[in-house]
Amino acid sequence: MQNQQAASSVYNWYPWGWMKFKAPGRYKITVSLVEGDGDKLSLTALRFKSVE
């Protein structure tokens, strides 16, 4: 998934997309900056919501 948003000092939740895990267990999720100024990056959290 890729998300592009303007830099802002106001933090909001934005829906990003869907992830499907085929089996219960532990998974590693990695977030990286594709392009832009890393000094302005301020990701503070990821939230996962179960959809059934």
Short mmCIF file of N, CA and C in Angstrom, two decimals:
data_model
loop_
_atom_site.label_atom_id
_atom_site.label_comp_id
_atom_site.label_asym_id
_atom_site.label_seq_id
_atom_site.Cartn_x
_atom_site.Cartn_y
_atom_site.Cartn_z
N MET A 1 0.84 -1.18 0.00
CA MET A 1 0.00 0.00 0.00
C MET A 1 0.88 1.23 0.00
N GLN A 2 0.40 2.27 -0.60
CA GLN A 2 1.15 3.52 -0.61
C GLN A 2 0.17 4.64 -0.31
N ASN A 3 0.61 5.58 0.49
CA ASN A 3 -0.24 6.68 0.89
C ASN A 3 0.52 7.98 0.71
N GLN A 4 -0.12 8.98 0.16
CA GLN A 4 0.51 10.29 0.00
C GLN A 4 -0.38 11.34 0.63
N GLN A 5 0.18 12.10 1.55
CA GLN A 5 -0.56 13.16 2.19
C GLN A 5 0.36 14.35 2.42
N ALA A 6 -0.23 15.51 2.45
CA ALA A 6 0.55 16.72 2.72
C ALA A 6 0.97 16.74 4.18
N ALA A 7 2.11 17.35 4.43
CA ALA A 7 2.60 17.48 5.81
C ALA A 7 1.64 18.37 6.60
N SER A 8 1.39 17.98 7.83
CA SER A 8 0.47 18.73 8.67
C SER A 8 0.83 18.52 10.12
N SER A 9 0.61 19.53 10.92
CA SER A 9 0.85 19.38 12.35
C SER A 9 -0.39 18.83 13.05
N VAL A 10 -1.48 18.64 12.32
CA VAL A 10 -2.71 18.08 12.87
C VAL A 10 -2.74 16.59 12.53
N TYR A 11 -2.86 15.77 13.57
CA TYR A 11 -2.85 14.32 13.36
C TYR A 11 -4.27 13.79 13.23
N ASN A 12 -4.51 13.00 12.21
CA ASN A 12 -5.80 12.39 11.95
C ASN A 12 -5.60 10.94 11.57
N TRP A 13 -6.67 10.17 11.68
CA TRP A 13 -6.67 8.79 11.20
C TRP A 13 -7.20 8.78 9.78
N TYR A 14 -6.50 8.08 8.90
CA TYR A 14 -6.94 7.96 7.53
C TYR A 14 -6.98 6.48 7.16
N PRO A 15 -8.08 6.04 6.53
CA PRO A 15 -8.09 4.64 6.07
C PRO A 15 -7.07 4.48 4.94
N TRP A 16 -6.32 3.41 5.02
CA TRP A 16 -5.24 3.18 4.06
C TRP A 16 -5.54 2.10 3.06
N GLY A 17 -6.13 1.04 3.51
CA GLY A 17 -6.39 -0.07 2.63
C GLY A 17 -6.71 -1.33 3.41
N TRP A 18 -6.61 -2.44 2.76
CA TRP A 18 -6.95 -3.73 3.36
C TRP A 18 -5.73 -4.63 3.42
N MET A 19 -5.64 -5.41 4.46
CA MET A 19 -4.63 -6.46 4.59
C MET A 19 -5.36 -7.75 4.92
N LYS A 20 -4.94 -8.81 4.33
CA LYS A 20 -5.56 -10.11 4.62
C LYS A 20 -4.47 -11.07 5.09
N PHE A 21 -4.70 -11.64 6.25
CA PHE A 21 -3.79 -12.63 6.81
C PHE A 21 -4.46 -13.98 6.69
N LYS A 22 -3.82 -14.91 6.03
CA LYS A 22 -4.44 -16.21 5.75
C LYS A 22 -4.51 -17.12 6.97
N ALA A 23 -3.70 -16.85 7.97
CA ALA A 23 -3.68 -17.70 9.16
C ALA A 23 -3.39 -16.86 10.39
N PRO A 24 -3.89 -17.27 11.55
CA PRO A 24 -3.55 -16.55 12.77
C PRO A 24 -2.05 -16.64 13.04
N GLY A 25 -1.53 -15.67 13.74
CA GLY A 25 -0.11 -15.71 14.08
C GLY A 25 0.46 -14.31 14.19
N ARG A 26 1.76 -14.24 14.25
CA ARG A 26 2.47 -12.97 14.34
C ARG A 26 3.00 -12.60 12.96
N TYR A 27 2.86 -11.34 12.63
CA TYR A 27 3.32 -10.83 11.35
C TYR A 27 4.14 -9.57 11.58
N LYS A 28 5.06 -9.30 10.68
CA LYS A 28 5.89 -8.10 10.77
C LYS A 28 5.40 -7.11 9.71
N ILE A 29 5.05 -5.91 10.14
CA ILE A 29 4.60 -4.85 9.25
C ILE A 29 5.72 -3.81 9.19
N THR A 30 6.12 -3.43 7.99
CA THR A 30 7.20 -2.47 7.81
C THR A 30 6.66 -1.22 7.11
N VAL A 31 7.07 -0.07 7.60
CA VAL A 31 6.68 1.21 7.01
C VAL A 31 7.96 1.90 6.54
N SER A 32 7.94 2.42 5.31
CA SER A 32 9.12 3.12 4.82
C SER A 32 8.69 4.36 4.01
N LEU A 33 9.58 5.31 3.93
CA LEU A 33 9.35 6.54 3.17
C LEU A 33 9.80 6.29 1.73
N VAL A 34 8.86 6.39 0.79
CA VAL A 34 9.17 6.15 -0.62
C VAL A 34 9.88 7.35 -1.22
N GLU A 35 9.37 8.52 -0.94
CA GLU A 35 10.00 9.75 -1.43
C GLU A 35 9.61 10.89 -0.50
N GLY A 36 10.32 11.98 -0.57
CA GLY A 36 10.01 13.15 0.26
C GLY A 36 11.10 13.41 1.28
N ASP A 37 10.83 14.38 2.12
CA ASP A 37 11.79 14.82 3.12
C ASP A 37 11.56 14.07 4.43
N GLY A 38 12.46 13.18 4.78
CA GLY A 38 12.34 12.40 6.00
C GLY A 38 12.38 13.23 7.27
N ASP A 39 12.96 14.43 7.19
CA ASP A 39 13.01 15.31 8.37
C ASP A 39 11.62 15.84 8.74
N LYS A 40 10.71 15.83 7.78
CA LYS A 40 9.34 16.31 8.03
C LYS A 40 8.38 15.18 8.35
N LEU A 41 8.87 13.98 8.34
CA LEU A 41 8.03 12.81 8.60
C LEU A 41 7.75 12.69 10.09
N SER A 42 6.49 12.43 10.44
CA SER A 42 6.15 12.32 11.86
C SER A 42 5.05 11.28 12.10
N LEU A 43 5.17 10.14 11.47
CA LEU A 43 4.23 9.05 11.71
C LEU A 43 4.32 8.64 13.18
N THR A 44 3.20 8.67 13.86
CA THR A 44 3.21 8.37 15.30
C THR A 44 2.57 7.03 15.63
N ALA A 45 1.72 6.49 14.76
CA ALA A 45 1.04 5.25 15.10
C ALA A 45 0.41 4.61 13.87
N LEU A 46 0.21 3.33 13.95
CA LEU A 46 -0.60 2.58 13.00
C LEU A 46 -1.70 1.92 13.79
N ARG A 47 -2.90 1.93 13.26
CA ARG A 47 -4.02 1.30 13.95
C ARG A 47 -4.62 0.24 13.03
N PHE A 48 -4.81 -0.95 13.55
CA PHE A 48 -5.40 -2.04 12.79
C PHE A 48 -6.78 -2.34 13.35
N LYS A 49 -7.74 -2.49 12.46
CA LYS A 49 -9.11 -2.77 12.87
C LYS A 49 -9.56 -4.04 12.17
N SER A 50 -10.07 -4.97 12.93
CA SER A 50 -10.55 -6.22 12.37
C SER A 50 -11.87 -5.99 11.62
N VAL A 51 -11.94 -6.51 10.42
CA VAL A 51 -13.15 -6.43 9.62
C VAL A 51 -13.57 -7.84 9.28
N GLU A 52 -14.74 -8.20 9.70
CA GLU A 52 -15.17 -9.60 9.49
C GLU A 52 -16.41 -9.68 8.66
#
